[in-house]
Coordinates of C-alpha atoms and ligand atoms in Angstrom, one line a residue:
M1 CA 105.5 444.3 -10.8
T2 CA 108.5 444.7 -13.1
S3 CA 108.5 446.7 -16.3
Y4 CA 110.5 445.3 -19.2
K5 CA 112.4 448.6 -19.4
E6 CA 113.9 447.8 -16.0
L7 CA 115.3 444.7 -17.6
G8 CA 116.8 446.5 -20.5
L9 CA 114.3 445.0 -23.0
V10 CA 112.3 446.7 -25.8
N11 CA 108.8 446.0 -27.3
T12 CA 108.3 445.1 -30.9
K13 CA 106.7 448.4 -32.1
E14 CA 109.8 450.2 -33.7
L15 CA 111.5 446.9 -34.6
F16 CA 108.5 445.8 -36.7
K17 CA 108.2 449.1 -38.4
K18 CA 111.8 448.9 -39.5
A19 CA 111.5 445.3 -40.5
V20 CA 108.4 445.8 -42.7
S21 CA 110.0 448.8 -44.5
G22 CA 113.4 447.1 -44.7
G23 CA 112.2 443.8 -46.2
Y24 CA 113.4 441.5 -43.5
A25 CA 111.9 439.5 -40.6
L26 CA 113.0 439.4 -37.0
P27 CA 114.0 436.1 -35.6
A28 CA 111.8 434.7 -32.8
Y29 CA 113.7 431.9 -31.2
N30 CA 112.2 429.9 -28.3
F31 CA 114.3 429.2 -25.2
N32 CA 114.0 427.1 -22.1
N33 CA 117.6 426.9 -20.8
M34 CA 120.9 428.7 -20.5
E35 CA 122.6 427.1 -23.4
Q36 CA 119.8 428.1 -25.8
M37 CA 119.8 431.6 -24.5
Q38 CA 123.6 432.0 -24.8
S39 CA 123.7 430.7 -28.4
I40 CA 120.9 433.0 -29.5
I41 CA 122.6 436.0 -28.0
Q42 CA 126.0 435.0 -29.4
A43 CA 124.6 434.6 -32.9
C44 CA 122.6 437.7 -32.8
V45 CA 125.4 439.9 -31.4
E46 CA 127.8 438.5 -34.0
T47 CA 125.4 439.1 -36.9
K48 CA 124.2 442.4 -35.4
S49 CA 120.5 441.2 -35.5
P50 CA 117.7 442.3 -33.2
V51 CA 116.0 439.3 -31.6
I52 CA 112.8 438.1 -30.0
L53 CA 113.4 435.7 -27.2
Q54 CA 110.2 433.6 -27.0
V55 CA 108.8 431.7 -24.0
S56 CA 105.9 429.3 -24.3
S57 CA 103.7 428.4 -21.4
G58 CA 105.5 425.0 -21.5
A59 CA 108.8 426.8 -21.1
R60 CA 107.4 428.7 -18.1
K61 CA 106.4 425.4 -16.5
Y62 CA 109.7 423.8 -17.3
A63 CA 112.1 426.6 -16.3
N64 CA 110.1 428.8 -13.9
Q65 CA 109.0 432.3 -15.0
N66 CA 111.2 434.1 -12.5
I67 CA 114.3 432.3 -13.8
L68 CA 113.3 433.0 -17.4
K69 CA 112.8 436.7 -16.6
N70 CA 116.2 436.9 -15.0
M71 CA 117.7 435.1 -17.9
A72 CA 116.3 437.7 -20.2
R73 CA 117.9 440.4 -18.0
G74 CA 121.1 438.3 -18.2
A75 CA 120.8 438.2 -22.0
V76 CA 120.8 442.0 -22.2
E77 CA 123.9 442.2 -20.0
Y78 CA 125.5 439.3 -21.9
A79 CA 125.0 441.1 -25.3
H80 CA 126.6 444.2 -23.8
E81 CA 129.5 442.2 -22.5
L82 CA 130.0 440.7 -25.9
G83 CA 130.4 444.2 -27.2
Y84 CA 127.1 445.1 -29.0
D85 CA 123.8 446.2 -27.5
I86 CA 121.2 444.5 -29.8
P87 CA 117.5 445.2 -29.2
I88 CA 116.0 442.2 -27.2
V89 CA 112.3 441.5 -26.9
L90 CA 110.9 439.1 -24.3
H91 CA 107.8 437.6 -25.8
L92 CA 105.1 435.2 -24.6
D93 CA 104.4 432.6 -27.3
H94 CA 100.8 431.3 -27.5
G95 CA 99.3 432.9 -24.4
D96 CA 96.0 431.1 -24.0
S97 CA 94.3 433.4 -21.4
F98 CA 94.0 437.0 -20.3
E99 CA 95.4 435.9 -16.9
L100 CA 98.6 434.4 -18.3
C101 CA 99.2 437.4 -20.5
K102 CA 98.6 439.8 -17.6
D103 CA 101.0 437.7 -15.4
C104 CA 103.7 437.9 -18.0
I105 CA 103.2 441.6 -18.6
E106 CA 103.6 442.2 -14.8
T107 CA 106.7 440.2 -14.6
G108 CA 108.7 442.0 -17.3
F109 CA 107.6 440.7 -20.7
S110 CA 107.7 443.4 -23.4
S111 CA 105.4 441.6 -25.8
V112 CA 102.7 438.9 -25.5
M113 CA 100.8 436.7 -27.9
I114 CA 97.1 436.0 -27.2
D115 CA 96.1 433.0 -29.2
G116 CA 92.4 433.0 -29.5
S117 CA 92.5 431.2 -32.9
H118 CA 90.7 428.2 -31.5
L119 CA 87.8 430.3 -30.4
S120 CA 84.9 431.6 -32.5
Y121 CA 85.7 434.8 -34.4
D122 CA 83.7 437.0 -32.0
E123 CA 85.3 435.4 -28.9
N124 CA 88.8 435.8 -30.4
V125 CA 88.1 439.5 -31.0
A126 CA 86.8 440.0 -27.4
L127 CA 89.7 438.2 -25.8
T128 CA 92.4 439.8 -28.0
K129 CA 90.9 443.2 -27.4
K130 CA 90.9 442.7 -23.6
V131 CA 94.6 441.8 -23.6
C132 CA 95.5 444.7 -25.9
E133 CA 93.6 447.2 -23.6
F134 CA 95.6 445.9 -20.6
A135 CA 99.0 445.7 -22.4
H136 CA 98.7 449.1 -24.1
S137 CA 97.7 450.9 -20.9
Q138 CA 100.8 450.0 -19.0
K139 CA 103.3 452.7 -18.1
D140 CA 105.6 451.1 -20.7
Y141 CA 103.6 450.1 -23.8
V142 CA 103.6 446.3 -24.2
T143 CA 103.0 445.0 -27.7
V144 CA 100.4 442.3 -28.5
E145 CA 100.3 439.6 -31.3
G146 CA 97.0 438.1 -32.2
E147 CA 96.2 435.2 -34.5
L148 CA 93.6 434.5 -37.2
G149 CA 93.4 431.1 -38.8
V150 CA 94.6 427.8 -37.4
L151 CA 98.0 426.1 -37.9
A152 CA 98.2 422.3 -37.9
G153 CA 100.8 420.5 -35.9
V154 CA 102.0 420.1 -32.3
E155 CA 104.1 422.5 -30.3
D156 CA 104.3 422.3 -26.5
D157 CA 100.7 422.8 -25.2
V158 CA 99.4 423.9 -28.6
S159 CA 98.1 421.2 -31.0
S160 CA 95.6 421.0 -33.8
E161 CA 94.8 418.2 -36.1
H162 CA 93.6 420.4 -39.0
S163 CA 94.6 423.8 -40.2
H164 CA 92.5 426.4 -41.8
Y165 CA 93.9 429.3 -43.7
T166 CA 93.4 432.9 -42.5
Q167 CA 90.5 434.5 -44.3
P168 CA 91.7 437.8 -45.8
S169 CA 88.1 439.2 -45.5
E170 CA 88.4 439.1 -41.7
V171 CA 91.7 440.9 -41.2
I172 CA 90.6 444.6 -41.4
D173 CA 87.8 444.0 -38.9
F174 CA 90.0 442.0 -36.5
V175 CA 92.9 444.5 -36.5
G176 CA 90.5 447.5 -36.2
K177 CA 88.5 446.1 -33.3
T178 CA 91.3 444.6 -31.3
K179 CA 94.1 447.1 -31.9
V180 CA 96.7 444.3 -32.0
D181 CA 100.2 445.3 -32.9
S182 CA 100.9 442.3 -35.1
L183 CA 98.9 439.4 -36.6
A184 CA 99.9 435.8 -36.9
I185 CA 98.4 434.2 -40.0
S186 CA 98.0 430.7 -41.4
I187 CA 99.2 430.3 -45.0
G188 CA 100.6 426.7 -44.8
T189 CA 103.3 426.8 -42.1
S190 CA 102.8 424.3 -39.3
H191 CA 104.1 423.5 -35.8
G192 CA 106.6 420.7 -35.1
R193 CA 109.1 418.7 -37.1
A194 CA 106.6 416.6 -39.2
K195 CA 104.8 419.5 -40.7
F196 CA 102.9 417.6 -43.3
K197 CA 101.6 414.1 -43.8
P198 CA 103.6 412.2 -46.5
E199 CA 100.4 412.1 -48.6
Q200 CA 100.4 415.9 -48.7
C201 CA 103.9 416.0 -50.1
T202 CA 105.8 414.7 -53.1
R203 CA 109.2 413.0 -52.9
D204 CA 112.5 413.8 -54.7
A205 CA 114.8 411.2 -56.3
N206 CA 116.3 410.3 -52.8
G207 CA 112.9 409.8 -51.3
I208 CA 113.0 413.0 -49.3
L209 CA 109.6 414.7 -48.7
I210 CA 108.9 417.9 -50.6
P211 CA 106.2 419.9 -48.9
P212 CA 103.4 421.8 -50.6
P213 CA 104.3 425.5 -51.2
L214 CA 103.1 428.3 -48.9
R215 CA 100.0 430.2 -50.0
F216 CA 101.6 433.4 -51.0
D217 CA 98.4 434.3 -52.8
I218 CA 96.7 434.6 -49.4
L219 CA 99.6 436.6 -47.9
E220 CA 99.3 439.0 -50.8
E221 CA 95.6 439.4 -50.3
I222 CA 96.1 440.1 -46.6
E223 CA 98.8 442.7 -47.4
K224 CA 96.4 444.5 -49.8
K225 CA 93.8 444.7 -47.0
I226 CA 96.2 446.0 -44.3
P227 CA 99.2 447.5 -46.1
G228 CA 102.3 447.7 -44.0
F229 CA 100.8 445.9 -41.0
P230 CA 103.2 443.6 -39.3
I231 CA 102.5 439.9 -40.1
V232 CA 103.9 436.9 -38.2
L233 CA 104.6 433.4 -39.3
H234 CA 104.5 430.6 -36.8
G235 CA 105.8 427.0 -37.3
S236 CA 108.6 428.1 -39.7
S237 CA 111.4 425.7 -39.1
S238 CA 112.9 424.1 -42.1
V239 CA 113.7 420.8 -40.5
P240 CA 117.2 420.4 -42.0
I241 CA 117.6 416.9 -43.3
E242 CA 121.3 416.8 -42.1
Y243 CA 120.1 417.0 -38.5
V244 CA 117.4 414.4 -39.0
H245 CA 120.0 412.1 -40.6
M246 CA 122.5 412.8 -37.7
I247 CA 119.8 412.0 -35.1
E248 CA 118.9 408.8 -36.9
K249 CA 122.5 407.8 -37.4
Y250 CA 123.1 408.0 -33.6
G251 CA 120.1 406.0 -32.6
G252 CA 117.1 408.3 -32.9
K253 CA 114.0 407.8 -35.0
L254 CA 112.2 410.8 -36.7
T255 CA 110.0 409.3 -39.3
D256 CA 108.6 411.5 -42.1
S257 CA 110.2 414.8 -40.9
V258 CA 109.5 417.7 -43.2
G259 CA 109.7 421.5 -42.8
I260 CA 109.3 424.7 -44.7
P261 CA 112.0 425.3 -47.3
E262 CA 114.3 428.2 -46.5
E263 CA 113.8 429.9 -49.9
Q264 CA 110.1 430.3 -49.2
L265 CA 110.8 431.8 -45.8
R266 CA 113.3 434.2 -47.4
K267 CA 110.6 435.3 -49.8
A268 CA 108.1 435.7 -47.0
A269 CA 110.6 437.8 -45.0
K270 CA 110.8 440.3 -47.8
S271 CA 107.0 441.0 -47.5
A272 CA 105.1 442.4 -44.6
V273 CA 106.1 439.3 -42.7
C274 CA 108.3 440.8 -40.0
K275 CA 108.5 438.0 -37.4
I276 CA 109.3 434.4 -38.1
N277 CA 109.1 431.8 -35.3
I278 CA 111.7 429.0 -35.3
D279 CA 111.7 426.4 -32.6
S280 CA 111.9 422.9 -34.0
D281 CA 115.2 423.5 -35.9
G282 CA 116.9 424.4 -32.6
R283 CA 115.6 421.3 -30.9
L284 CA 116.9 419.2 -33.8
A285 CA 120.3 420.8 -33.8
M286 CA 120.7 420.3 -30.1
T287 CA 119.5 416.7 -30.1
A288 CA 121.7 415.8 -33.1
L289 CA 124.9 417.0 -31.4
V290 CA 124.0 415.6 -28.0
R291 CA 123.4 412.2 -29.6
K292 CA 126.6 412.4 -31.6
V293 CA 128.8 413.2 -28.7
L294 CA 127.3 410.7 -26.3
V295 CA 127.5 407.9 -28.9
E296 CA 131.1 408.8 -30.0
K297 CA 132.3 409.3 -26.4
P298 CA 130.6 406.6 -24.3
D299 CA 132.8 407.4 -21.3
E300 CA 131.8 411.1 -21.3
F301 CA 129.7 412.1 -18.3
D302 CA 130.4 415.8 -17.9
P303 CA 127.2 417.6 -19.2
R304 CA 129.3 420.5 -20.3
K305 CA 131.1 418.2 -22.8
W306 CA 127.8 417.4 -24.6
L307 CA 125.9 420.6 -24.0
G308 CA 128.9 422.7 -25.1
P309 CA 129.0 421.2 -28.7
A310 CA 125.2 421.5 -28.9
R311 CA 125.4 425.2 -27.9
D312 CA 128.1 425.8 -30.6
E313 CA 125.8 424.1 -33.3
L314 CA 122.8 426.2 -32.2
K315 CA 124.8 429.3 -32.6
K316 CA 125.8 428.3 -36.1
L317 CA 122.2 427.6 -37.0
Y318 CA 120.9 430.9 -35.7
S319 CA 123.7 432.9 -37.5
H320 CA 122.7 431.1 -40.7
K321 CA 119.0 432.0 -40.2
N322 CA 119.7 435.6 -39.5
Q323 CA 122.1 436.0 -42.5
N324 CA 120.5 433.8 -45.2
V325 CA 116.8 433.3 -44.3
L326 CA 115.4 436.2 -42.3
G327 CA 117.7 439.0 -43.5
S328 CA 117.9 440.4 -40.0
A329 CA 121.7 440.4 -39.9
G330 CA 123.2 443.9 -39.8
Q331 CA 119.8 445.5 -38.8
A332 CA 120.6 446.0 -35.1
Ligands
LIG1 ZN1 103.3 428.9 -32.8

């Protein structure tokens, strides 16, 4: 049994309160390996941004939970060494059972998501409530994110063919019964790097897909029902076309890639949306640079020589997000 405080981590409670009143959103970046973790911490220290390090159940399987926990501890010490102690949260992304959430809480996570969005409403309430009761009764309060509404797209073990928007009429009841600390909603974001089918989009003069806009009307209705309550957006990568082009230039193929435009996320971050999940953009940046280096330097076989440039690019991407999209720069 490890409490997150022993690792130097914090939960989301105070961070969300400040983010909602301050009109910005915290970055929630997924990580599976050392280079991703280093680049996240470098970017967030340099831009003085608080950060949520996210681990999916797929990441736990890939990297081992004990290693990830100790990497989070290492992240805290790394930030300190870099000269600025930013608040760091270790968060389980898309927990799908009470047991998984409990296991994470007992191994040092400061925050968990229980995703009961695929269940019936009543089952979602019951499961989320059970996780909250456990998380909140720990010696050190662990924060819990629930979800209402379903996002389309594919992300690790989570996939759904169809989305349905969050129903504003349900949020007061859900938050009241479960006691969740934050709520993930569905207003048109989507998991993965092909967030919409081409037929859902229009195209610009260059043939690049333009996605349908987010449903800010639903977000506003939800905010009216639960004023100031922390809202979370999943599936919020922008899928930069430069990375897609770089990947395709160096041998990859990513047909019909489309993400959420950054201006829309900036607008959302100014509302009660206080956590924005970004995973695919990091995957794209990393893959683009690895492909580029390996194609341009066919005799290179030292992994540091292709992982290093990928890490530098990731850091640039995360700094940009903190400063220009989320508004979290300078808030730590
Ligand atoms: Zn998600």
